[in-house]
C-alpha atoms as a printed R data frame, in Angstrom:
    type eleno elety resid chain resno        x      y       z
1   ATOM     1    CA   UNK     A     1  -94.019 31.462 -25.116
2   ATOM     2    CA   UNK     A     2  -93.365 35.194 -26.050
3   ATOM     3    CA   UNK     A     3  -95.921 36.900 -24.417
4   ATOM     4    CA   UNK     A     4  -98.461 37.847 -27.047
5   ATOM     5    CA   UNK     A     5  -95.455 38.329 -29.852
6   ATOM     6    CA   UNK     A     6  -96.016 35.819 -32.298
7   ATOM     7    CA   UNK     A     7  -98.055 37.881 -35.462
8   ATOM     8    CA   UNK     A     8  -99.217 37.682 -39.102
9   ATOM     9    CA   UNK     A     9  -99.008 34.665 -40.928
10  ATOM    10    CA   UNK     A    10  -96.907 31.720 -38.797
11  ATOM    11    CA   UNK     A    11  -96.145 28.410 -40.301
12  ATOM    12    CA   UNK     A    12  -94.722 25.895 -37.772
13  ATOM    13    CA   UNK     A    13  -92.152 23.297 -38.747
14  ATOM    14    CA   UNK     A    14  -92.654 19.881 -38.209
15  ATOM    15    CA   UNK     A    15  -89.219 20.161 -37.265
16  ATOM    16    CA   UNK     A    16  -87.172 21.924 -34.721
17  ATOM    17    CA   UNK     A    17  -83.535 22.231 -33.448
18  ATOM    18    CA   UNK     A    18  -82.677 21.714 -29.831
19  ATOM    19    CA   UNK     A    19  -80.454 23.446 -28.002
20  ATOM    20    CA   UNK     A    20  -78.763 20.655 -27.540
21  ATOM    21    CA   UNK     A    21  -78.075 20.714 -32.020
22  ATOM    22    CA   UNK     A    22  -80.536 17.944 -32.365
23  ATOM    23    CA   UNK     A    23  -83.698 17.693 -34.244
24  ATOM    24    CA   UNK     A    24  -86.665 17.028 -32.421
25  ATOM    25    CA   UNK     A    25  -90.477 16.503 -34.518
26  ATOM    26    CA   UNK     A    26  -93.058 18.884 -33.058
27  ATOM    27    CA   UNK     A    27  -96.460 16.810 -31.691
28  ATOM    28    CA   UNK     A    28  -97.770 18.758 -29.489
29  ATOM    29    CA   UNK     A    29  -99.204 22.385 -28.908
30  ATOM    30    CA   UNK     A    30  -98.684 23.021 -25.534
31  ATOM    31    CA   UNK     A    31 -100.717 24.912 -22.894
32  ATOM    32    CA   UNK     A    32 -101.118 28.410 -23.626
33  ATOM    33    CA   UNK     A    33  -98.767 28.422 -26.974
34  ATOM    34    CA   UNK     A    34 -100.320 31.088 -28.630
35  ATOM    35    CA   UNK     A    35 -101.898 32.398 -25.775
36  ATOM    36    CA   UNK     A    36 -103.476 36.441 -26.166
37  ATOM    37    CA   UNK     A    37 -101.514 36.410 -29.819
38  ATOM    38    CA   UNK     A    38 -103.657 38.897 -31.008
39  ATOM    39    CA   UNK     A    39 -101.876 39.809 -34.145
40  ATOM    40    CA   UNK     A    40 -102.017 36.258 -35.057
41  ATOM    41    CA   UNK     A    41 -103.982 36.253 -38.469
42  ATOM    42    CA   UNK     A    42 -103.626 32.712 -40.263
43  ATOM    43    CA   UNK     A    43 -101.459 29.611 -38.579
44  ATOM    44    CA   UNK     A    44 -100.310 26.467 -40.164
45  ATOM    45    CA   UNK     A    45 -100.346 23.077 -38.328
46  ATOM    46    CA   UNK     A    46  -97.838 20.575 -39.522
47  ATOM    47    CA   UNK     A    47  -99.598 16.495 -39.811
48  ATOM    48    CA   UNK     A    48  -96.843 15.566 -36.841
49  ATOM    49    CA   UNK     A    49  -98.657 17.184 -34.068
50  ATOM    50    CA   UNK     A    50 -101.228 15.017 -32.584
51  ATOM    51    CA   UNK     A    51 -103.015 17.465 -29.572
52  ATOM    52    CA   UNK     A    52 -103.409 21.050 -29.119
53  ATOM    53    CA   UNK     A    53 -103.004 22.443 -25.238
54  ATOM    54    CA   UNK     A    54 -105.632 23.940 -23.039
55  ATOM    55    CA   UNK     A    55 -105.976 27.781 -24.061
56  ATOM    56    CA   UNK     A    56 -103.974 26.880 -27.289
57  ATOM    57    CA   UNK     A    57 -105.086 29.864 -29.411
58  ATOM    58    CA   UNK     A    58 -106.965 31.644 -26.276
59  ATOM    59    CA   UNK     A    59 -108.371 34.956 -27.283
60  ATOM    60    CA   UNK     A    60 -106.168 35.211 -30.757
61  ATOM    61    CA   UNK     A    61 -108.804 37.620 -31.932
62  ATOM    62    CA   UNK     A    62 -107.400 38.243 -35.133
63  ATOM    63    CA   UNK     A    63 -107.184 34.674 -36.026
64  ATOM    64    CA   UNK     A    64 -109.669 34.731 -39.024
65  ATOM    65    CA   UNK     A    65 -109.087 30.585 -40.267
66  ATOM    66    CA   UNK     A    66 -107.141 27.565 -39.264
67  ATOM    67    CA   UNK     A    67 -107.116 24.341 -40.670
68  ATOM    68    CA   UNK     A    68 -106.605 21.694 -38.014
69  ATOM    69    CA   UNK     A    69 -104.643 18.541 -39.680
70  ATOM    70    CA   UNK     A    70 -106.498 15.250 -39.093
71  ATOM    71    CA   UNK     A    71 -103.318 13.880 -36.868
72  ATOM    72    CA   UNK     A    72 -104.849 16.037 -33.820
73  ATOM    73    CA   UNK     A    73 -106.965 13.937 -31.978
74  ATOM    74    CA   UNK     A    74 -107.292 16.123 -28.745
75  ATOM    75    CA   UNK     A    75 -108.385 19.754 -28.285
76  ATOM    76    CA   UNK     A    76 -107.861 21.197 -24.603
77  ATOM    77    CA   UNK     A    77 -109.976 23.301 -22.618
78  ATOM    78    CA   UNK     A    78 -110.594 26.921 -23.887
79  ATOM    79    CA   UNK     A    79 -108.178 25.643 -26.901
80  ATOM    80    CA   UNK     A    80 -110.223 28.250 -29.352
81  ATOM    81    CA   UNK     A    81 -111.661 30.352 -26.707
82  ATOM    82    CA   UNK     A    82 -112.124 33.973 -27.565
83  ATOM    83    CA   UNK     A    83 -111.066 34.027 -30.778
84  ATOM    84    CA   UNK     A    84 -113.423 36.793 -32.258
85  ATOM    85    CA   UNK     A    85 -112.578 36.761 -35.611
86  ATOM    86    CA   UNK     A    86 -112.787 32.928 -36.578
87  ATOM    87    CA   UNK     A    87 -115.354 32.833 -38.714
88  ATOM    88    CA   UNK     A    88 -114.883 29.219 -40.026
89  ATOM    89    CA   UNK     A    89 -113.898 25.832 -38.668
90  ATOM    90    CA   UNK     A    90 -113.804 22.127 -39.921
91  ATOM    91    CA   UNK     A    91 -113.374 20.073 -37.145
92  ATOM    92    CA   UNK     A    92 -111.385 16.447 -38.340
93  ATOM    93    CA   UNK     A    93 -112.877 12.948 -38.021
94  ATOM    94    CA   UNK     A    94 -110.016 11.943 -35.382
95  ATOM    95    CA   UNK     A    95 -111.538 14.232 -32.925
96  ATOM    96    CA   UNK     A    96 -113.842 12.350 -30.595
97  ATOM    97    CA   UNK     A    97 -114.859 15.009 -28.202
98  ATOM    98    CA   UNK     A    98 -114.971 19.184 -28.044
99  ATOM    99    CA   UNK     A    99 -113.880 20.536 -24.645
100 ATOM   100    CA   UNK     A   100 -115.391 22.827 -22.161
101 ATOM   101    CA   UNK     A   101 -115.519 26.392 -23.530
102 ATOM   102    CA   UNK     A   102 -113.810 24.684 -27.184
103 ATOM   103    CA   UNK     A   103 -115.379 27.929 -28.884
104 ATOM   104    CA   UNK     A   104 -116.375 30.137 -26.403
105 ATOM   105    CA   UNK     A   105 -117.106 33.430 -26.967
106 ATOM   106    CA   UNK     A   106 -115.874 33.192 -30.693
107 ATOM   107    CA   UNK     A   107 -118.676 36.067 -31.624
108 ATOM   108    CA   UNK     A   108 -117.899 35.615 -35.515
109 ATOM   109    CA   UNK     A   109 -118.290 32.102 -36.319
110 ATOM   110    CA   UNK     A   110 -120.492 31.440 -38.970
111 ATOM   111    CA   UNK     A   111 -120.058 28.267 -40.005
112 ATOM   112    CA   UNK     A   112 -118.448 24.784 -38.522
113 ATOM   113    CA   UNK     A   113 -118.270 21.177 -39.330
114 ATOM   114    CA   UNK     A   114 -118.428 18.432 -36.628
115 ATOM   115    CA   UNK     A   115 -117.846 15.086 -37.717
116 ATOM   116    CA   UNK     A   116 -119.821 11.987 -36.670
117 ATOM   117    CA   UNK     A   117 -116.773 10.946 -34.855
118 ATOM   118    CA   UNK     A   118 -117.653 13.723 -31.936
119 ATOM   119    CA   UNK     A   119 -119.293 12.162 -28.978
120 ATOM   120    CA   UNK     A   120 -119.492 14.888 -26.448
121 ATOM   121    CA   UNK     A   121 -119.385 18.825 -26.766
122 ATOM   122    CA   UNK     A   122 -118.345 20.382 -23.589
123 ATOM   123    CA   UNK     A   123 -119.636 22.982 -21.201
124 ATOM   124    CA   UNK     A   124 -120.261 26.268 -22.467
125 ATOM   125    CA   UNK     A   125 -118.689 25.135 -26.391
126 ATOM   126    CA   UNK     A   126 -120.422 27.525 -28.265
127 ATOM   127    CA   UNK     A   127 -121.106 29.766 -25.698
128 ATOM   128    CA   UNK     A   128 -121.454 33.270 -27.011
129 ATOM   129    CA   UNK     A   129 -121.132 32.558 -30.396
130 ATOM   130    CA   UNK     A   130 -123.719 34.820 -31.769
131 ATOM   131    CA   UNK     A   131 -123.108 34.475 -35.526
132 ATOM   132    CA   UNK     A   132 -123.867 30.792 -35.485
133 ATOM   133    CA   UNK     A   133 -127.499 30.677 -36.527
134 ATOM   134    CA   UNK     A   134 -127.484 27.139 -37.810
135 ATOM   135    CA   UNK     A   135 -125.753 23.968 -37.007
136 ATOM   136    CA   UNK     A   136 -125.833 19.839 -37.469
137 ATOM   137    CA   UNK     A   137 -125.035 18.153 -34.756
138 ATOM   138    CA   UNK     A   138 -123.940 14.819 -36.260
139 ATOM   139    CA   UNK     A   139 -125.771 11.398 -34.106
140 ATOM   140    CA   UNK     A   140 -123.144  9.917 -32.426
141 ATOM   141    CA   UNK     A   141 -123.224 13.055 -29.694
142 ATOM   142    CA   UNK     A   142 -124.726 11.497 -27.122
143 ATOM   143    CA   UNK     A   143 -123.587 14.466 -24.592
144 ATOM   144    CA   UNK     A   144 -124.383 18.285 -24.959
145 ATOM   145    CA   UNK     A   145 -122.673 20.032 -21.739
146 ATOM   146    CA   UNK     A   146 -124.125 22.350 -19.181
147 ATOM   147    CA   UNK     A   147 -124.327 25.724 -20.868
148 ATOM   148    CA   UNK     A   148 -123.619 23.919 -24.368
149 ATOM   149    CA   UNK     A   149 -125.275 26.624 -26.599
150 ATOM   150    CA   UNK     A   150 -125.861 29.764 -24.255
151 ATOM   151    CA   UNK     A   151 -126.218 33.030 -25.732
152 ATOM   152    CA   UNK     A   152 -125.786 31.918 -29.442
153 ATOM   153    CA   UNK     A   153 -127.330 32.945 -32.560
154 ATOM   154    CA   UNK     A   154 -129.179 29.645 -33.520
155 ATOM   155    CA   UNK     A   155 -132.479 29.896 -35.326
156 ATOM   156    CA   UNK     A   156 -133.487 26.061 -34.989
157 ATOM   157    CA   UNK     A   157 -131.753 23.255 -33.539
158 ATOM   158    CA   UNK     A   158 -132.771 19.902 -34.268
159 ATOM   159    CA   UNK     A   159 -131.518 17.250 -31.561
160 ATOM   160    CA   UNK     A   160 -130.035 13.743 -32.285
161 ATOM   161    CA   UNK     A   161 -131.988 10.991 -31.213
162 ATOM   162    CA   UNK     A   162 -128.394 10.096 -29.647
163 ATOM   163    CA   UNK     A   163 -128.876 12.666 -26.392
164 ATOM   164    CA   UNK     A   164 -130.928 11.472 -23.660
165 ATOM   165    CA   UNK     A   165 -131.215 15.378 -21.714
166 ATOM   166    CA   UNK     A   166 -130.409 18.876 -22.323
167 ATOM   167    CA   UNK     A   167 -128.445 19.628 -19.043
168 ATOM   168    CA   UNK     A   168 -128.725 23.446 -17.194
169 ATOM   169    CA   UNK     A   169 -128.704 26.323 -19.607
170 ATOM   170    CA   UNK     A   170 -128.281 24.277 -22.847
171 ATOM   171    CA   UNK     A   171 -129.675 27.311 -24.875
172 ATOM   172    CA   UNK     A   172 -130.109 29.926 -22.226
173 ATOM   173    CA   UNK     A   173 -130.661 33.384 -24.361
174 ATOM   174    CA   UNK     A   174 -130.834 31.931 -27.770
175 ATOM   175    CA   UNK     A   175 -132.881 34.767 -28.662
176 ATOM   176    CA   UNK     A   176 -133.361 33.842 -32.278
177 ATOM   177    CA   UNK     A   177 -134.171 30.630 -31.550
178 ATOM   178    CA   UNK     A   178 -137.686 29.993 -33.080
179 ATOM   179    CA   UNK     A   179 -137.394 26.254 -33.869
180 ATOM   180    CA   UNK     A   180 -136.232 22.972 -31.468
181 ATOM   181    CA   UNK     A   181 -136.623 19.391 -32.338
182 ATOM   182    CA   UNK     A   182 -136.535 17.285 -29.064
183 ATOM   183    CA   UNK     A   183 -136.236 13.659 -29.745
184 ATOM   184    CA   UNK     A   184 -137.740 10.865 -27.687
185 ATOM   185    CA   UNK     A   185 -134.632  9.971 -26.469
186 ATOM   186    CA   UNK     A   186 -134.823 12.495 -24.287
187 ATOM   187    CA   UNK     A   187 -135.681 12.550 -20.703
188 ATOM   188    CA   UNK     A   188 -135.334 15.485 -19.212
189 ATOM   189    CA   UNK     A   189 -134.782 19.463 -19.593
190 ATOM   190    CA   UNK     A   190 -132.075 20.778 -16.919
191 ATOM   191    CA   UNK     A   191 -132.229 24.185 -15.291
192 ATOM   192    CA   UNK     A   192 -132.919 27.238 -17.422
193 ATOM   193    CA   UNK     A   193 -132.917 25.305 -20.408
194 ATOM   194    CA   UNK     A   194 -134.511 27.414 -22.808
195 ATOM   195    CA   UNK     A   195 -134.437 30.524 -20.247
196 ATOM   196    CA   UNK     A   196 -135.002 33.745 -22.318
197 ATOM   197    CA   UNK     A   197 -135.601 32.482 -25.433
198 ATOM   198    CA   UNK     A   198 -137.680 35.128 -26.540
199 ATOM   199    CA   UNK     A   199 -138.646 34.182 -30.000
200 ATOM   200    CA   UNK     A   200 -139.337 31.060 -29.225
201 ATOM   201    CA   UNK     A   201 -143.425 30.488 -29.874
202 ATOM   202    CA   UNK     A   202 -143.580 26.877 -29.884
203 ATOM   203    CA   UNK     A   203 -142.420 23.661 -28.604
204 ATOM   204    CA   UNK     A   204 -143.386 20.211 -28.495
205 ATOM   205    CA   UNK     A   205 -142.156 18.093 -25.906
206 ATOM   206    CA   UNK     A   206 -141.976 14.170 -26.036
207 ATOM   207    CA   UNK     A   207 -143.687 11.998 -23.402
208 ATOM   208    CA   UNK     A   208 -140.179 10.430 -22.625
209 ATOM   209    CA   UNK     A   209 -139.357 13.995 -21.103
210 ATOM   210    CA   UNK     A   210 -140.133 13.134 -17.398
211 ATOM   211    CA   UNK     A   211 -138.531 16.574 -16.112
212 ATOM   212    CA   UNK     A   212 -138.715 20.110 -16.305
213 ATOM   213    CA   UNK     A   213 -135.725 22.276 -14.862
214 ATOM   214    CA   UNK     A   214 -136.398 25.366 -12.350
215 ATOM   215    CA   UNK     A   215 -137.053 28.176 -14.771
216 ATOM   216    CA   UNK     A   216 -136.906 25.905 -18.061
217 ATOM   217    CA   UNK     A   217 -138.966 28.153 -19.863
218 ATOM   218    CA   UNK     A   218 -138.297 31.226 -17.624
219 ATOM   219    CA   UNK     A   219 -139.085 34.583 -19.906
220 ATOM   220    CA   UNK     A   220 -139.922 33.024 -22.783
């Protein structure tokens, strides 16, 4: 860790020397790694690392593109978190889950590609991404966390018939939301679900939906 240091354009061997003279293969990312690197423009992962740490890339905000090699097959916490200029990501197939705040706050991202191995996106994933007006949310997610989509720039969402419930504040202040597809799948709509959705003029909800959050529909 160098405290913010590393800048511009890194590659990282898939090799490095110990102190010790030997050479040790590089497989993980640890916690924090590139932690507030806000110089950090483009980053290349080598196909020996198999996880990336918890606040990984936290609030690189001048990280504009990665490529994540399909040997990583866990993303921590906050591993993307803040990263303001990432406009682009394509998630691999040997990820099976997105962790809480995965994306959060990453205001410029356009465009991203989840892969029908993805079961689960975390709390607050997309969480103030407000660029993201569109995006397919393949069916084997069967679990969209608390807070999933809050503040975000979707337009229309439609929901695999894989989810059983939106949980508390899945799309609190979409406020270009206009469009939702609820499946029959699911059964219920958690707390402030679509809270301050304010473009939203329509919505119809299945029978299966059994119940309504405090202040689902709050300022709509």
């Amino acid at each position: 860790k160098t405290d913010g240091k590393y800048s511009g354009d890194i590659i990282i061997p898939e090799n490095v020397k110990g102190n010790d003279g030997m050479e040790y293969v590089v497989t993980a990312l640890g916690a924090s790694c590139f932690e507030r690197c806000s110089g950090l423009k483009t980053i290349t992962i080598p196909s020996s690392v198999t996880s990336l740490g918890t606040d990984c890339f936290f609030l690189c905000s001048g990280l504009t593109s990665i490529n994540i090699p399909s040997s990583v097959t866990s993303m921590g916490t906050s591993c993307f978190s803040r990263c303001e200029a990432l406009t682009s990501i394509t998630i691999p197939s040997s990820i099976t889950s997105l962790g809480d705040f995965c994306f959060y706050g990453c205001e410029a991202l356009t465009s991203i590609t989840i892969p029908s191995s993805v079961t689960s996106l975390g709390e607050n994933c997309f969480n103030g991404c407000k660029a993201l007006t569109s995006i397919t949310i393949p069916s084997s997610v069967t679990s969209m966390g608390t807070g999933c989509f809050w503040g975000s720039g979707l337009t229309s969402i439609t929901i695999p018939s894989s989810v059983t419930c939106l949980k508390d504040r899945c799309f609190l202040r979409c406020k270009a939301l206009t469009s939702v597809t609820i499946p029959t799948s699911v059964t219920s709509l958690g707390y402030g679900c679509f809270k301050e959705c304010s473009s939203l003029t329509s919505i119809t909800i299945p029978s299966s939906v059994t119940s309504l959050g405090s202040e689902c529909f709050y300022d709509c």
